[in-house]
């Protein structure tokens, strides 16, 4: 049968179209990330080589990470899901070449909507505590993009990675206090990935922050954990969002951070607030 005699695919419903747009947006994000490949590989060479073993380690990490990103993009591009999307697009364009209606659609935000939809479904299945299942941990490629986004958005936030993004250190100045966080992704005896994070430096403040992180609502959500850590830089903890006081009965500051969902224009975002640990009960 010739290509002109091929039968067109069954029309996609709205959910399939939205999923396809989210997939295309993911590919676009991967391409944007790949544009930084040369910068990432040459960055370790921009400083005097005072520590050659460290220089080699940083260069190797950048090279391996870039290679993995290229492989991941190629695998997804050549995958059947993407190729079937392209085939359907060609068939649709042949059947109706008028694309005026598509110009009214937003160019971005499809992946965020898809993630929010999946997150809502996962939250309903996980119970009233709001925790997500273990599959909320994104793959290495998604984790790398989230980390790179932090680096691009705020140069004052220092992010160091090792072990293929399974060992991460984040540091920054929060008002007048220097904070340093350590994140690890390890596999337990049951084969499940576990996210652990702590605020380094043995002080009362760091201990309180670590306990706040350990009791976070979404223990398996990597992006949620990153947002929570960054909330210690972006949200001033001068007063508690619940009691309105600067210090609690023990004299402790609002060292906990919690997010509340806010829905605007059909999109749900998280607004972070500062709390005393005792006010979370």
mmCIF file of C-alpha atoms in Angstrom, residues 13 34 38-39 42-43 50 55 59 114 117 145 152 162 178 193 197 203 205 221 223 228 240 244 254 259 275:
data_model
loop_
_atom_site.group_PDB
_atom_site.id
_atom_site.type_symbol
_atom_site.label_atom_id
_atom_site.label_comp_id
_atom_site.label_asym_id
_atom_site.label_seq_id
_atom_site.Cartn_x
_atom_site.Cartn_y
_atom_site.Cartn_z
ATOM 1 C CA UNK A 13 -9.080 13.218 22.185
ATOM 2 C CA UNK A 34 21.872 20.660 25.689
ATOM 3 C CA UNK A 38 29.947 23.382 25.944
ATOM 4 C CA UNK A 39 29.645 25.824 28.838
ATOM 5 C CA UNK A 42 34.639 24.209 29.765
ATOM 6 C CA UNK A 43 33.624 25.713 33.113
ATOM 7 C CA UNK A 50 45.361 24.441 41.760
ATOM 8 C CA UNK A 55 39.747 19.528 38.191
ATOM 9 C CA UNK A 59 35.574 17.799 34.091
ATOM 10 C CA UNK A 114 0.354 17.552 33.093
ATOM 11 C CA UNK A 117 -2.729 16.662 37.002
ATOM 12 C CA UNK A 145 17.328 20.133 34.489
ATOM 13 C CA UNK A 152 20.526 29.903 36.018
ATOM 14 C CA UNK A 162 28.328 14.190 42.398
ATOM 15 C CA UNK A 178 25.047 30.979 55.729
ATOM 16 C CA UNK A 193 14.935 5.255 45.935
ATOM 17 C CA UNK A 197 18.327 15.904 53.117
ATOM 18 C CA UNK A 203 23.891 24.138 65.451
ATOM 19 C CA UNK A 205 19.250 26.335 63.905
ATOM 20 C CA UNK A 221 9.237 14.613 45.502
ATOM 21 C CA UNK A 223 11.395 19.277 43.010
ATOM 22 C CA UNK A 228 11.522 23.865 50.201
ATOM 23 C CA UNK A 240 5.465 32.666 62.210
ATOM 24 C CA UNK A 244 2.469 35.793 64.240
ATOM 25 C CA UNK A 254 10.332 30.095 62.697
ATOM 26 C CA UNK A 259 3.736 25.318 51.263
ATOM 27 C CA UNK A 275 6.422 28.483 60.861
#
